[in-house]
PDB file of C-alpha atoms in Angstrom:
ATOM      1  CA  MET Y   1       0.000   0.000   0.000  1.00 91.00           C
ATOM      2  CA  ILE Y   2       1.573   3.276  -1.160  1.00 96.00           C
ATOM      3  CA  THR Y   3       0.421   6.653   0.155  1.00 97.00           C
ATOM      4  CA  GLU Y   4       1.775  10.123  -0.508  1.00 98.00           C
ATOM      5  CA  TYR Y   5       1.787  13.277   1.608  1.00 98.00           C
ATOM      6  CA  HIS Y   6       2.858  16.848   0.978  1.00 98.00           C
ATOM      7  CA  VAL Y   7       4.835  18.817   3.567  1.00 97.00           C
ATOM      8  CA  ASN Y   8       5.401  22.583   3.362  1.00 97.00           C
ATOM      9  CA  GLY Y   9       8.573  24.296   4.528  1.00 96.00           C
ATOM     10  CA  GLY Y  10       8.019  26.553   7.545  1.00 95.00           C
ATOM     11  CA  ASP Y  11       4.661  24.981   8.410  1.00 94.00           C
ATOM     12  CA  PHE Y  12       5.427  23.970  11.993  1.00 93.00           C
ATOM     13  CA  THR Y  13       1.721  23.867  12.848  1.00 91.00           C
ATOM     14  CA  ASN Y  14       1.284  20.673  10.842  1.00 91.00           C
ATOM     15  CA  ALA Y  15       4.675  19.123  11.564  1.00 92.00           C
ATOM     16  CA  GLY Y  16       4.116  15.577  12.759  1.00 93.00           C
ATOM     17  CA  SER Y  17       0.808  15.031  10.964  1.00 94.00           C
ATOM     18  CA  VAL Y  18       2.297  12.513   8.501  1.00 97.00           C
ATOM     19  CA  SER Y  19       3.911  10.657  11.416  1.00 96.00           C
ATOM     20  CA  SER Y  20       0.584  10.571  13.223  1.00 95.00           C
ATOM     21  CA  THR Y  21      -1.230   9.163  10.166  1.00 96.00           C
ATOM     22  CA  VAL Y  22       1.447   6.529   9.512  1.00 97.00           C
ATOM     23  CA  LYS Y  23       1.445   5.511  13.168  1.00 96.00           C
ATOM     24  CA  LYS Y  24      -2.312   4.877  13.009  1.00 95.00           C
ATOM     25  CA  MET Y  25      -1.936   2.884   9.758  1.00 96.00           C
ATOM     26  CA  MET Y  26       0.785   0.683  11.270  1.00 97.00           C
ATOM     27  CA  ARG Y  27      -1.248   0.133  14.417  1.00 95.00           C
ATOM     28  CA  GLN Y  28      -4.289  -0.872  12.380  1.00 95.00           C
ATOM     29  CA  LEU Y  29      -2.192  -3.436  10.529  1.00 94.00           C
ATOM     30  CA  GLY Y  30      -0.995  -4.884  13.825  1.00 95.00           C
ATOM     31  CA  VAL Y  31       2.688  -4.044  13.326  1.00 97.00           C
ATOM     32  CA  ASP Y  32       4.848  -4.747  16.391  1.00 96.00           C
ATOM     33  CA  SER Y  33       4.751  -1.803  18.795  1.00 95.00           C
ATOM     34  CA  THR Y  34       8.554  -1.492  19.003  1.00 95.00           C
ATOM     35  CA  VAL Y  35       8.802  -1.088  15.220  1.00 97.00           C
ATOM     36  CA  VAL Y  36       5.928   1.427  15.231  1.00 97.00           C
ATOM     37  CA  LYS Y  37       7.686   3.507  17.887  1.00 95.00           C
ATOM     38  CA  ARG Y  38      11.036   3.485  16.056  1.00 96.00           C
ATOM     39  CA  THR Y  39       9.408   4.389  12.753  1.00 97.00           C
ATOM     40  CA  VAL Y  40       7.442   7.237  14.319  1.00 96.00           C
ATOM     41  CA  VAL Y  41      10.608   8.799  15.796  1.00 96.00           C
ATOM     42  CA  ALA Y  42      12.528   8.505  12.506  1.00 97.00           C
ATOM     43  CA  LEU Y  43       9.650   9.806  10.398  1.00 97.00           C
ATOM     44  CA  TYR Y  44       8.827  12.694  12.738  1.00 97.00           C
ATOM     45  CA  GLU Y  45      12.423  13.913  12.673  1.00 96.00           C
ATOM     46  CA  ALA Y  46      12.604  13.630   8.879  1.00 97.00           C
ATOM     47  CA  GLU Y  47       9.275  15.439   8.561  1.00 97.00           C
ATOM     48  CA  VAL Y  48      10.482  18.256  10.822  1.00 96.00           C
ATOM     49  CA  ASN Y  49      13.688  18.498   8.774  1.00 96.00           C
ATOM     50  CA  ILE Y  50      11.615  19.356   5.679  1.00 97.00           C
ATOM     51  CA  VAL Y  51       9.613  21.950   7.649  1.00 96.00           C
ATOM     52  CA  ALA Y  52      12.739  23.469   9.217  1.00 95.00           C
ATOM     53  CA  HIS Y  53      15.096  23.442   6.241  1.00 96.00           C
ATOM     54  CA  ALA Y  54      13.337  22.920   2.894  1.00 97.00           C
ATOM     55  CA  TYR Y  55      10.756  24.772   0.785  1.00 97.00           C
ATOM     56  CA  ARG Y  56       8.480  21.789   0.313  1.00 98.00           C
ATOM     57  CA  GLY Y  57       8.632  18.021   0.204  1.00 98.00           C
ATOM     58  CA  VAL Y  58       6.778  14.853  -0.711  1.00 98.00           C
ATOM     59  CA  VAL Y  59       6.633  11.893   1.656  1.00 98.00           C
ATOM     60  CA  THR Y  60       5.959   8.516   0.023  1.00 98.00           C
ATOM     61  CA  VAL Y  61       5.082   5.685   2.371  1.00 98.00           C
ATOM     62  CA  ASP Y  62       5.119   2.085   1.137  1.00 98.00           C
ATOM     63  CA  LEU Y  63       3.648  -0.147   3.800  1.00 96.00           C
ATOM     64  CA  GLN Y  64       4.317  -3.787   2.967  1.00 95.00           C
ATOM     65  CA  PRO Y  65       3.489  -6.981   4.916  1.00 94.00           C
ATOM     66  CA  ASP Y  66       7.053  -7.326   6.200  1.00 96.00           C
ATOM     67  CA  LYS Y  67       8.491  -3.809   6.134  1.00 97.00           C
ATOM     68  CA  ILE Y  68       7.825  -0.108   5.757  1.00 98.00           C
ATOM     69  CA  TYR Y  69       9.723   2.015   3.245  1.00 98.00           C
ATOM     70  CA  ILE Y  70       9.486   5.799   3.513  1.00 98.00           C
ATOM     71  CA  LYS Y  71      10.964   8.278   1.050  1.00 98.00           C
ATOM     72  CA  LEU Y  72      11.074  11.986   1.921  1.00 98.00           C
ATOM     73  CA  ALA Y  73      12.104  14.017  -1.122  1.00 98.00           C
ATOM     74  CA  ASP Y  74      12.384  17.762  -0.633  1.00 98.00           C
ATOM     75  CA  GLU Y  75      13.101  20.825  -2.705  1.00 98.00           C
ATOM     76  CA  GLY Y  76      15.478  22.925  -0.664  1.00 97.00           C
ATOM     77  CA  PRO Y  77      19.028  24.098  -0.097  1.00 97.00           C
ATOM     78  CA  GLY Y  78      20.393  20.555   0.154  1.00 97.00           C
ATOM     79  CA  ILE Y  79      23.177  19.345   2.448  1.00 96.00           C
ATOM     80  CA  ALA Y  80      26.760  20.112   1.418  1.00 95.00           C
ATOM     81  CA  ASP Y  81      28.474  17.717   3.822  1.00 95.00           C
ATOM     82  CA  ILE Y  82      26.265  14.770   4.793  1.00 95.00           C
ATOM     83  CA  PRO Y  83      28.757  13.120   7.237  1.00 95.00           C
ATOM     84  CA  GLN Y  84      28.995  16.453   9.079  1.00 95.00           C
ATOM     85  CA  ALA Y  85      25.185  16.759   9.181  1.00 95.00           C
ATOM     86  CA  MET Y  86      24.961  13.247  10.628  1.00 94.00           C
ATOM     87  CA  GLN Y  87      27.120  14.264  13.599  1.00 94.00           C
ATOM     88  CA  GLU Y  88      25.219  14.790  16.825  1.00 92.00           C
ATOM     89  CA  GLY Y  89      25.127  18.466  17.753  1.00 93.00           C
ATOM     90  CA  TYR Y  90      25.726  19.842  14.251  1.00 94.00           C
ATOM     91  CA  SER Y  91      22.877  22.010  12.977  1.00 94.00           C
ATOM     92  CA  THR Y  92      22.243  24.821  10.508  1.00 94.00           C
ATOM     93  CA  ALA Y  93      18.778  25.633  11.906  1.00 94.00           C
ATOM     94  CA  SER Y  94      17.713  29.265  12.302  1.00 93.00           C
ATOM     95  CA  VAL Y  95      17.408  31.019  15.666  1.00 93.00           C
ATOM     96  CA  ALA Y  96      13.599  30.946  15.394  1.00 92.00           C
ATOM     97  CA  VAL Y  97      13.637  27.190  14.832  1.00 93.00           C
ATOM     98  CA  ARG Y  98      16.024  26.692  17.752  1.00 94.00           C
ATOM     99  CA  GLU Y  99      13.790  28.712  20.064  1.00 92.00           C
ATOM    100  CA  MET Y 100      11.035  26.186  19.396  1.00 93.00           C
ATOM    101  CA  GLY Y 101      13.317  23.473  20.736  1.00 93.00           C
ATOM    102  CA  PHE Y 102      14.348  22.117  17.336  1.00 93.00           C
ATOM    103  CA  GLY Y 103      17.744  22.430  15.667  1.00 89.00           C
ATOM    104  CA  ALA Y 104      19.845  20.826  18.387  1.00 91.00           C
ATOM    105  CA  GLY Y 105      21.609  18.637  15.838  1.00 93.00           C
ATOM    106  CA  MET Y 106      19.866  15.510  17.080  1.00 92.00           C
ATOM    107  CA  GLY Y 107      17.449  14.916  14.215  1.00 93.00           C
ATOM    108  CA  LEU Y 108      19.544  12.921  11.762  1.00 94.00           C
ATOM    109  CA  PRO Y 109      21.254  10.894  14.540  1.00 93.00           C
ATOM    110  CA  ASN Y 110      17.752  10.091  15.877  1.00 94.00           C
ATOM    111  CA  ILE Y 111      16.665   8.991  12.403  1.00 96.00           C
ATOM    112  CA  LYS Y 112      19.738   6.787  12.041  1.00 96.00           C
ATOM    113  CA  ALA Y 113      19.239   5.191  15.449  1.00 96.00           C
ATOM    114  CA  ASN Y 114      15.619   4.367  14.645  1.00 96.00           C
ATOM    115  CA  SER Y 115      15.996   3.066  11.073  1.00 98.00           C
ATOM    116  CA  ASP Y 116      17.112  -0.381   9.906  1.00 98.00           C
ATOM    117  CA  ILE Y 117      18.297   1.107   6.614  1.00 98.00           C
ATOM    118  CA  LEU Y 118      18.871   4.839   6.089  1.00 98.00           C
ATOM    119  CA  ASN Y 119      19.948   6.546   2.887  1.00 98.00           C
ATOM    120  CA  VAL Y 120      20.521  10.284   2.624  1.00 97.00           C
ATOM    121  CA  ASN Y 121      21.239  11.829  -0.768  1.00 97.00           C
ATOM    122  CA  SER Y 122      21.479  15.517  -1.472  1.00 97.00           C
ATOM    123  CA  VAL Y 123      22.229  17.982  -4.241  1.00 97.00           C
ATOM    124  CA  VAL Y 124      23.166  21.458  -3.020  1.00 97.00           C
ATOM    125  CA  GLY Y 125      20.706  24.024  -4.338  1.00 97.00           C
ATOM    126  CA  LYS Y 126      18.166  21.379  -5.330  1.00 98.00           C
ATOM    127  CA  GLY Y 127      17.138  19.255  -2.399  1.00 97.00           C
ATOM    128  CA  THR Y 128      17.563  16.233  -0.193  1.00 98.00           C
ATOM    129  CA  THR Y 129      16.111  12.734  -0.289  1.00 98.00           C
ATOM    130  CA  VAL Y 130      15.923  10.646   2.870  1.00 98.00           C
ATOM    131  CA  GLU Y 131      14.954   6.974   2.611  1.00 98.00           C
ATOM    132  CA  ILE Y 132      14.032   4.996   5.710  1.00 98.00           C
ATOM    133  CA  THR Y 133      13.338   1.259   5.781  1.00 98.00           C
ATOM    134  CA  ASN Y 134      12.217  -0.611   8.876  1.00 98.00           C
ATOM    135  CA  ASN Y 135      11.615  -4.364   8.859  1.00 97.00           C
ATOM    136  CA  PHE Y 136       8.831  -5.962  10.920  1.00 95.00           C
TER     137      PHE Y 136
ATOM    138  CA  MET L   1       1.142   6.662  40.565  1.00 95.00           C
ATOM    139  CA  THR L   2      -1.585   7.872  38.219  1.00 97.00           C
ATOM    140  CA  VAL L   3      -1.684  11.301  36.595  1.00 98.00           C
ATOM    141  CA  LYS L   4      -4.714  12.112  38.738  1.00 98.00           C
ATOM    142  CA  GLU L   5      -2.836  11.321  41.954  1.00 97.00           C
ATOM    143  CA  LEU L   6       0.083  13.491  40.845  1.00 98.00           C
ATOM    144  CA  VAL L   7      -2.285  16.362  39.992  1.00 98.00           C
ATOM    145  CA  GLU L   8      -3.744  16.162  43.494  1.00 97.00           C
ATOM    146  CA  LYS L   9      -0.384  15.814  45.280  1.00 97.00           C
ATOM    147  CA  MET L  10       1.221  18.725  43.421  1.00 98.00           C
ATOM    148  CA  ASN L  11      -1.921  20.814  43.006  1.00 98.00           C
ATOM    149  CA  LEU L  12      -1.352  21.023  39.246  1.00 98.00           C
ATOM    150  CA  THR L  13      -3.583  22.925  36.853  1.00 98.00           C
ATOM    151  CA  VAL L  14      -5.373  20.663  34.362  1.00 98.00           C
ATOM    152  CA  PHE L  15      -5.598  22.467  30.996  1.00 98.00           C
ATOM    153  CA  CYS L  16      -7.102  19.445  29.238  1.00 98.00           C
ATOM    154  CA  GLY L  17      -7.341  15.659  29.361  1.00 96.00           C
ATOM    155  CA  GLU L  18      -9.586  15.454  32.441  1.00 95.00           C
ATOM    156  CA  ASP L  19     -10.927  12.119  31.179  1.00 95.00           C
ATOM    157  CA  ASN L  20      -7.455  10.613  30.794  1.00 95.00           C
ATOM    158  CA  LEU L  21      -6.003  11.182  34.240  1.00 97.00           C
ATOM    159  CA  ASP L  22      -6.141   7.513  35.172  1.00 97.00           C
ATOM    160  CA  LYS L  23      -2.974   6.783  33.151  1.00 95.00           C
ATOM    161  CA  GLU L  24      -0.129   5.297  35.158  1.00 96.00           C
ATOM    162  CA  ILE L  25       3.069   7.382  35.157  1.00 97.00           C
ATOM    163  CA  THR L  26       6.066   5.137  34.444  1.00 96.00           C
ATOM    164  CA  GLY L  27       8.770   7.790  34.737  1.00 96.00           C
ATOM    165  CA  CYS L  28       9.551  11.387  33.913  1.00 97.00           C
ATOM    166  CA  TYR L  29      11.693  13.283  31.402  1.00 98.00           C
ATOM    167  CA  VAL L  30      12.789  16.913  31.627  1.00 98.00           C
ATOM    168  CA  SER L  31      13.835  18.676  28.427  1.00 97.00           C
ATOM    169  CA  ASP L  32      12.968  21.589  26.172  1.00 97.00           C
ATOM    170  CA  LEU L  33      14.751  20.121  23.138  1.00 95.00           C
ATOM    171  CA  LEU L  34      12.110  18.336  21.122  1.00 95.00           C
ATOM    172  CA  SER L  35      14.457  15.916  19.362  1.00 92.00           C
ATOM    173  CA  ASP L  36      15.862  14.944  22.737  1.00 94.00           C
ATOM    174  CA  VAL L  37      12.344  14.198  23.935  1.00 96.00           C
ATOM    175  CA  MET L  38      11.542  12.273  20.739  1.00 94.00           C
ATOM    176  CA  GLY L  39      14.677  10.191  21.080  1.00 92.00           C
ATOM    177  CA  SER L  40      14.731   9.624  24.817  1.00 94.00           C
ATOM    178  CA  THR L  41      11.206   9.341  26.248  1.00 96.00           C
ATOM    179  CA  LYS L  42       9.328   6.106  26.696  1.00 95.00           C
ATOM    180  CA  SER L  43       5.566   5.696  26.598  1.00 95.00           C
ATOM    181  CA  GLY L  44       3.869   6.391  29.918  1.00 97.00           C
ATOM    182  CA  MET L  45       6.343   9.051  31.018  1.00 98.00           C
ATOM    183  CA  ALA L  46       5.458  12.507  32.280  1.00 98.00           C
ATOM    184  CA  TRP L  47       7.250  15.295  30.367  1.00 98.00           C
ATOM    185  CA  ILE L  48       8.255  18.555  32.016  1.00 98.00           C
ATOM    186  CA  THR L  49       8.886  21.484  29.638  1.00 98.00           C
ATOM    187  CA  LEU L  50       8.483  25.215  29.102  1.00 97.00           C
ATOM    188  CA  GLN L  51       7.667  24.827  25.393  1.00 97.00           C
ATOM    189  CA  THR L  52       4.028  25.633  24.644  1.00 97.00           C
ATOM    190  CA  HIS L  53       3.644  25.297  20.853  1.00 96.00           C
ATOM    191  CA  LYS L  54       1.650  22.681  18.974  1.00 95.00           C
ATOM    192  CA  ASN L  55       4.547  20.294  18.390  1.00 95.00           C
ATOM    193  CA  VAL L  56       4.601  19.626  22.131  1.00 97.00           C
ATOM    194  CA  ALA L  57       1.159  18.013  21.889  1.00 96.00           C
ATOM    195  CA  ALA L  58       2.206  16.170  18.716  1.00 95.00           C
ATOM    196  CA  ILE L  59       5.188  14.642  20.515  1.00 96.00           C
ATOM    197  CA  GLY L  60       3.080  13.802  23.557  1.00 96.00           C
ATOM    198  CA  SER L  61       0.743  11.884  21.287  1.00 95.00           C
ATOM    199  CA  LEU L  62       3.373  10.225  19.075  1.00 94.00           C
ATOM    200  CA  LYS L  63       5.370   9.068  22.113  1.00 95.00           C
ATOM    201  CA  GLU L  64       2.231   8.137  24.091  1.00 95.00           C
ATOM    202  CA  LEU L  65       3.307  10.127  27.133  1.00 97.00           C
ATOM    203  CA  ALA L  66       1.154  10.003  30.259  1.00 98.00           C
ATOM    204  CA  CYS L  67       1.024  13.791  30.574  1.00 98.00           C
ATOM    205  CA  ILE L  68       2.835  17.031  29.788  1.00 98.00           C
ATOM    206  CA  ILE L  69       3.628  19.459  32.618  1.00 98.00           C
ATOM    207  CA  LEU L  70       4.249  23.110  31.695  1.00 98.00           C
ATOM    208  CA  VAL L  71       6.359  25.030  34.195  1.00 98.00           C
ATOM    209  CA  LYS L  72       6.626  28.671  35.354  1.00 98.00           C
ATOM    210  CA  GLY L  73       2.959  29.424  34.797  1.00 98.00           C
ATOM    211  CA  PHE L  74       3.141  28.831  31.037  1.00 98.00           C
ATOM    212  CA  LYS L  75      -0.080  27.902  29.300  1.00 98.00           C
ATOM    213  CA  PRO L  76      -0.468  25.846  26.110  1.00 97.00           C
ATOM    214  CA  ASP L  77      -1.048  27.820  22.896  1.00 96.00           C
ATOM    215  CA  ASP L  78      -4.630  27.560  21.600  1.00 96.00           C
ATOM    216  CA  ASP L  79      -3.731  25.134  18.794  1.00 95.00           C
ATOM    217  CA  THR L  80      -1.594  23.108  21.211  1.00 96.00           C
ATOM    218  CA  LEU L  81      -4.556  22.747  23.545  1.00 97.00           C
ATOM    219  CA  GLN L  82      -6.860  21.780  20.680  1.00 96.00           C
ATOM    220  CA  HIS L  83      -4.426  19.131  19.455  1.00 94.00           C
ATOM    221  CA  ALA L  84      -3.911  17.761  22.976  1.00 96.00           C
ATOM    222  CA  ILE L  85      -7.694  17.497  23.431  1.00 96.00           C
ATOM    223  CA  GLU L  86      -8.030  15.607  20.131  1.00 94.00           C
ATOM    224  CA  GLU L  87      -5.171  13.265  21.031  1.00 92.00           C
ATOM    225  CA  GLU L  88      -6.369  12.857  24.633  1.00 94.00           C
ATOM    226  CA  ILE L  89      -3.050  13.934  26.149  1.00 96.00           C
ATOM    227  CA  PRO L  90      -3.416  15.568  29.579  1.00 98.00           C
ATOM    228  CA  MET L  91      -1.705  18.970  29.650  1.00 98.00           C
ATOM    229  CA  LEU L  92      -0.938  20.175  33.141  1.00 98.00           C
ATOM    230  CA  GLY L  93       0.615  23.300  34.578  1.00 98.00           C
ATOM    231  CA  THR L  94       2.421  24.658  37.598  1.00 98.00           C
ATOM    232  CA  ALA L  95       3.766  28.035  38.712  1.00 98.00           C
ATOM    233  CA  ASP L  96       6.944  26.301  39.936  1.00 98.00           C
ATOM    234  CA  GLN L  97      10.194  26.417  38.000  1.00 98.00           C
ATOM    235  CA  THR L  98      11.581  23.354  36.250  1.00 98.00           C
ATOM    236  CA  PHE L  99      13.934  22.361  39.090  1.00 98.00           C
ATOM    237  CA  GLU L 100      11.233  22.448  41.752  1.00 98.00           C
ATOM    238  CA  THR L 101       8.736  20.698  39.474  1.00 98.00           C
ATOM    239  CA  ALA L 102      11.171  17.895  38.640  1.00 98.00           C
ATOM    240  CA  GLY L 103      12.028  17.504  42.330  1.00 97.00           C
ATOM    241  CA  LYS L 104       8.395  17.221  43.334  1.00 98.00           C
ATOM    242  CA  VAL L 105       7.596  14.723  40.561  1.00 98.00           C
ATOM    243  CA  TYR L 106      10.628  12.668  41.576  1.00 97.00           C
ATOM    244  CA  MET L 107       9.593  12.660  45.231  1.00 96.00           C
ATOM    245  CA  ASN L 108       6.103  11.551  44.252  1.00 96.00           C
ATOM    246  CA  ILE L 109       6.763   8.849  41.681  1.00 92.00           C
ATOM    247  CA  CYS L 110      10.160   7.487  42.734  1.00 84.00           C
ATOM    248  CA  LYS L 111       9.901   7.437  46.523  1.00 66.00           C
TER     249      LYS L 111
END
C-alpha cells in the first residue's frame, strides 16, 4: 500500500501530521509496537527536517506486509556535507527554529538510530532525499 | 502513581485531558529540546517542559506520554490545547520552575 503526503517548509503547525497518520496505519495493521515507535521517531524527525530546512517536500510511504519504506524528497538548499550533518550536535537551523526546541543537531542521529536502513542523498541548491526502511 | 494522583499531590492545573487522568506514570523526562524528547522518552512518562507550541502536543501523542507538565505558569497555545484534546493527552501546569517541578515529581513517583 503506497500513500503520498505533501509537507510545506516553515509549516510547523502541521509538523508531525504525517507521522501521526502513519502511526495509526501501522497500528491498524498490527505491526509490532517497538517497530511502530522506532518508525514514528525517525519519520517525525525527517518530517520536521523538511519543515525546518526545505521549501516543500513529498513523503511517500510504502507499507508492505514485512516492512515499511518511507521516502522523503524535498526541494530545498540541500546538504553540502552529509557526514557532518549526521554528527550529533551539528545544525544549521535558524534562531527561530532553535527557540522552538528544534535544531539541536539531534534529528539525523535520531533517524539513524531508529531506522534499519537509512539513505541520505542531497544535491546542493536542489534538495535532499531521505529513505528509511524498517523491517517488521 | 496515576496522573490524577500526581495532579492532586502537586496541586497542578489541568488544561485538558480530564478524562485521561487515570494513566499510570512510568517515569519522567525533563527537556525543552524536542528531538531529545523524541529520542529519549518512553511511553507512559510525564514530560516537564516550558515549550508551549503545537509540536509539544504532537510529541506527547506520538510518544504516548502520560502527561505534559508546563512550568513557570506557562499555558499551552490555543492550537496546542486543541491538538492535545483531540489526542487525549493531559496537559498540566504549575507556577513552579523546572527544578522544583522535577524535584516534586521525583519525590512523588520514585519514593
